[in-house]
CSV table of C-alpha atoms in Angstrom, one decimal:
chain,number,residue,atom,x,y,z
I,2,MET,CA,0.0,0.0,0.0
I,3,GLY,CA,1.2,3.6,-0.7
I,4,SER,CA,2.2,5.9,2.1
I,5,GLU,CA,-0.4,7.6,4.3
I,6,THR,CA,0.5,11.0,2.8
I,7,ASP,CA,-0.6,10.2,-0.8
I,8,ILE,CA,-3.7,8.0,-0.3
I,9,TYR,CA,-6.9,9.2,1.3
I,10,ILE,CA,-9.0,6.6,3.1
I,11,HIS,CA,-12.1,7.7,4.9
I,12,PRO,CA,-12.2,6.5,8.5
I,13,SER,CA,-15.4,4.5,7.8
I,14,ALA,CA,-13.8,2.5,5.0
I,15,ILE,CA,-12.5,-1.1,5.7
I,16,ILE,CA,-9.2,-1.9,4.0
I,17,ASP,CA,-8.2,-5.5,4.5
I,18,GLU,CA,-4.5,-6.6,4.8
I,19,GLY,CA,-2.8,-7.7,1.7
I,20,CYS,CA,-4.4,-5.4,-0.9
I,21,LYS,CA,-2.4,-2.9,-3.0
I,22,ILE,CA,-3.5,0.7,-3.4
I,23,GLY,CA,-1.6,3.1,-5.7
I,24,GLU,CA,-0.5,6.7,-4.7
I,25,GLY,CA,-3.0,9.5,-5.1
I,26,THR,CA,-6.1,7.1,-4.7
I,27,LYS,CA,-9.1,8.3,-2.7
I,28,ILE,CA,-11.4,5.8,-0.9
I,29,TRP,CA,-14.6,7.3,0.5
I,30,HIS,CA,-17.3,6.5,3.0
I,31,PHE,CA,-18.2,2.9,3.8
I,32,CYS,CA,-16.0,1.2,1.1
I,33,HIS,CA,-14.6,-2.3,1.6
I,34,VAL,CA,-11.4,-3.2,-0.2
I,35,MET,CA,-10.6,-7.0,0.2
I,36,THR,CA,-7.3,-8.9,0.5
I,37,GLY,CA,-5.7,-9.7,-2.9
I,38,SER,CA,-7.2,-6.7,-4.8
I,39,VAL,CA,-5.0,-4.3,-6.7
I,40,ILE,CA,-6.0,-0.6,-7.1
I,41,GLY,CA,-3.8,1.6,-9.3
I,42,LYS,CA,-2.8,5.2,-8.9
I,43,LYS,CA,-5.1,8.2,-8.8
I,44,CYS,CA,-8.3,6.1,-8.5
I,45,SER,CA,-11.5,7.3,-6.8
I,46,LEU,CA,-13.9,4.9,-5.0
I,47,GLY,CA,-17.1,6.7,-4.2
I,48,GLN,CA,-19.3,5.9,-1.2
I,49,ASN,CA,-20.2,2.2,-0.5
I,50,VAL,CA,-17.9,0.6,-3.1
I,51,MET,CA,-16.8,-3.0,-2.6
I,52,VAL,CA,-13.6,-4.3,-4.3
I,53,ALA,CA,-13.4,-8.1,-4.0
I,54,SER,CA,-10.3,-10.3,-3.8
I,55,GLY,CA,-8.6,-10.7,-7.2
I,56,VAL,CA,-10.1,-7.5,-8.7
I,57,LEU,CA,-7.6,-5.4,-10.7
I,58,LEU,CA,-8.0,-1.7,-11.3
I,59,GLY,CA,-5.7,0.3,-13.5
I,60,ASN,CA,-4.7,4.0,-13.0
I,61,ASN,CA,-7.3,6.8,-12.9
I,62,VAL,CA,-10.3,4.5,-12.5
I,63,LYS,CA,-13.4,6.5,-11.3
I,64,ILE,CA,-16.0,4.5,-9.5
I,65,GLN,CA,-19.2,6.2,-8.4
I,66,ASN,CA,-21.3,5.3,-5.4
I,67,ASN,CA,-22.8,1.8,-4.7
I,68,VAL,CA,-20.7,-0.3,-7.1
I,69,SER,CA,-19.5,-3.8,-6.3
I,70,LEU,CA,-16.6,-5.2,-8.2
I,71,TYR,CA,-16.6,-9.0,-7.8
I,72,GLU,CA,-13.7,-11.4,-8.4
I,73,GLY,CA,-13.1,-11.7,-12.1
I,74,VAL,CA,-13.5,-8.0,-12.9
I,75,VAL,CA,-10.6,-6.2,-14.5
I,76,CYS,CA,-10.8,-2.4,-15.2
I,77,GLU,CA,-7.9,-0.9,-17.3
I,78,ASP,CA,-6.7,2.7,-17.0
I,79,ASP,CA,-9.2,5.6,-17.2
I,80,VAL,CA,-12.4,3.5,-16.8
I,81,PHE,CA,-15.5,5.3,-15.5
I,82,LEU,CA,-18.1,3.2,-13.6
I,83,GLY,CA,-21.4,5.1,-13.0
I,84,PRO,CA,-23.5,5.1,-9.8
I,85,SER,CA,-25.1,1.7,-8.9
I,86,MET,CA,-23.9,-0.1,-12.1
I,87,VAL,CA,-23.7,-3.8,-11.6
I,88,PHE,CA,-21.2,-6.5,-12.5
I,89,THR,CA,-22.1,-10.2,-12.2
I,90,ASN,CA,-19.6,-13.0,-11.9
I,91,ILE,CA,-21.5,-16.3,-12.2
I,92,ILE,CA,-23.7,-17.0,-15.3
I,93,ASN,CA,-26.0,-19.4,-13.5
I,94,PRO,CA,-26.1,-18.7,-9.8
I,95,ARG,CA,-28.1,-20.9,-7.4
I,96,SER,CA,-28.2,-20.4,-3.6
I,97,THR,CA,-27.7,-24.1,-2.9
I,98,ILE,CA,-24.8,-24.7,-5.3
I,99,VAL,CA,-21.3,-23.4,-4.5
I,100,ARG,CA,-19.6,-22.1,-7.6
I,101,ARG,CA,-16.5,-20.5,-6.1
I,102,GLY,CA,-13.7,-20.8,-8.6
I,103,GLN,CA,-16.0,-20.7,-11.5
I,104,TYR,CA,-16.1,-16.9,-11.8
I,105,SER,CA,-16.3,-15.6,-15.3
I,106,LYS,CA,-13.8,-12.8,-16.2
I,107,THR,CA,-15.0,-9.4,-17.3
I,108,THR,CA,-12.5,-6.9,-18.7
I,109,VAL,CA,-13.4,-3.2,-19.1
I,110,HIS,CA,-10.7,-1.9,-21.4
I,111,LYS,CA,-9.0,1.5,-21.3
I,112,GLY,CA,-11.1,4.6,-21.3
I,113,ALA,CA,-14.5,2.8,-21.4
I,114,SER,CA,-17.5,4.4,-19.5
I,115,ILE,CA,-20.4,2.5,-18.0
I,116,GLY,CA,-23.5,4.5,-17.1
I,117,ALA,CA,-25.6,4.6,-13.9
I,118,ASN,CA,-27.6,1.4,-13.2
I,119,ALA,CA,-26.2,-0.5,-16.2
I,120,THR,CA,-25.7,-4.2,-15.8
I,121,ILE,CA,-22.7,-6.1,-17.3
I,122,ILE,CA,-23.4,-9.8,-17.6
I,123,CYS,CA,-20.1,-11.7,-16.7
I,124,GLY,CA,-17.8,-13.1,-19.3
I,125,HIS,CA,-18.0,-10.2,-21.7
I,126,ASP,CA,-15.3,-7.6,-22.6
I,127,ILE,CA,-16.1,-3.9,-22.9
I,128,GLY,CA,-13.8,-2.5,-25.7
I,129,GLU,CA,-11.6,0.6,-25.3
I,130,PHE,CA,-13.5,3.9,-25.1
I,131,ALA,CA,-16.8,2.1,-25.4
I,132,PHE,CA,-19.8,3.9,-23.9
I,133,ILE,CA,-22.5,2.0,-22.1
I,134,GLY,CA,-25.7,4.1,-21.6
I,135,ALA,CA,-27.4,4.4,-18.3
I,136,GLY,CA,-29.7,1.4,-17.4
I,137,SER,CA,-28.3,-0.8,-20.3
I,138,VAL,CA,-27.9,-4.5,-19.9
I,139,VAL,CA,-24.8,-5.8,-21.7
I,140,THR,CA,-25.1,-9.5,-22.8
I,141,LYS,CA,-22.3,-9.7,-25.3
I,142,ASN,CA,-18.8,-8.3,-26.1
I,143,VAL,CA,-18.7,-4.6,-26.9
I,144,LYS,CA,-16.5,-3.2,-29.7
I,145,PRO,CA,-14.0,-0.4,-29.0
I,146,TYR,CA,-15.7,3.1,-29.3
I,147,ALA,CA,-19.2,1.5,-29.5
I,148,LEU,CA,-22.2,3.2,-28.0
I,149,MET,CA,-24.5,0.6,-26.4
I,150,VAL,CA,-28.0,1.3,-25.1
I,151,GLY,CA,-31.1,-0.6,-24.0
I,152,ASN,CA,-32.1,-4.0,-22.6
I,153,PRO,CA,-30.5,-6.1,-24.0
I,154,ALA,CA,-28.0,-3.4,-25.0
I,155,LYS,CA,-27.7,-2.8,-28.7
I,156,GLN,CA,-25.1,-0.8,-30.6
I,157,THR,CA,-26.6,2.5,-31.7
I,158,GLY,CA,-23.5,4.4,-32.8
I,159,TRP,CA,-19.9,5.3,-32.0
I,160,MET,CA,-18.3,7.6,-29.4
I,161,SER,CA,-15.1,9.6,-29.4
I,162,GLU,CA,-12.5,9.4,-26.7
I,163,TYR,CA,-14.0,12.7,-25.4
I,164,GLY,CA,-17.4,11.1,-25.1
I,165,HIS,CA,-19.2,12.7,-28.1
I,166,ARG,CA,-21.2,10.8,-30.7
I,167,LEU,CA,-19.3,10.3,-33.9
I,168,ASN,CA,-21.1,11.1,-37.3
I,169,PHE,CA,-19.2,9.5,-40.1
I,170,ASP,CA,-19.2,10.9,-43.6
I,171,ALA,CA,-19.4,9.0,-46.9
I,172,ASN,CA,-15.6,8.3,-46.7
I,173,GLY,CA,-16.0,6.8,-43.2
I,174,ILE,CA,-14.4,9.8,-41.4
I,175,ALA,CA,-15.7,11.5,-38.3
I,176,ILE,CA,-14.3,14.4,-36.3
I,177,CYS,CA,-14.9,14.8,-32.5
I,178,PRO,CA,-16.5,18.2,-32.0
I,179,GLU,CA,-14.5,18.8,-28.8
I,180,SER,CA,-11.0,17.4,-29.4
I,181,LYS,CA,-11.1,17.8,-33.3
I,182,GLU,CA,-9.5,14.3,-33.5
I,183,LYS,CA,-10.4,12.3,-36.5
I,184,TYR,CA,-11.8,8.7,-36.5
I,185,LYS,CA,-12.1,6.1,-39.3
I,186,LEU,CA,-14.9,3.6,-39.6
I,187,GLU,CA,-14.0,0.6,-41.8
I,188,ASN,CA,-15.0,-3.1,-41.7
I,189,GLY,CA,-17.3,-2.5,-38.8
I,190,GLN,CA,-14.6,-1.1,-36.5
I,191,VAL,CA,-13.5,2.4,-35.5
I,192,HIS,CA,-10.0,3.6,-34.9
I,193,LYS,CA,-8.6,7.0,-34.2
I,194,ILE,CA,-6.4,8.5,-37.0
I,195,LYS,CA,-3.1,9.4,-35.6
I,196,ALA,CA,-2.0,13.0,-36.3
I,197,ALA,CA,0.9,13.2,-38.9
C-alpha cells in the first residue's frame, strides 16, 4: 500500500490486509477493499464501493457510489463506472450450489464508460473507449468506441474518446466536436487516426 500521505482513506472504509493501493487514490465512506485486490494510482472509489479479492483496477479509474466489483473483474486505465452499475460473476447462480472458482472474467478496457444502473453480464469484454448508456444490460462483447443502449444493449453508434457521438461521412471519417481528433470507420470497426 502507498504511504499515508498520498492515499486518502475515509475512517469508515474497511481496507483488508494484503491489498495494493496506488498513490493518489481516494477511498470514500463505507467502502470495503478486500485482500488480494489491486487498485492503481489516482483512482477514486465513491461511497459504498466494494472491491473483492482478485479485482484489478488500473490507474485513474473512477467508481461512483454503490458499485460492487466482484472477483473476475478487471478495469484498465481511465475507466468510469457510474453510480449503482452492476457486474455479475456467475452466469448461472443458485443459492444451494457453490460455484466458487467458476467466476467468469469481465474486462473493461482502457477509457470505457459504463453509465448509472447499467448491468454487465459476466464473461463479456467492454472495448476501449466504449460507452454503455445508463440502465443498459450488456449481454455480449462490446467493440471499441461502440455506443450501447437498451435491454438487452444494442449498438446505436460510436463515441469519441472525449465522449461525443461520432457522425461518419461517406468516406467513413468523423471528427470529434470537442477534441477535433479524426476517426475512421472501416469493416465495422472504429479507430482514431493518428496525427501526422
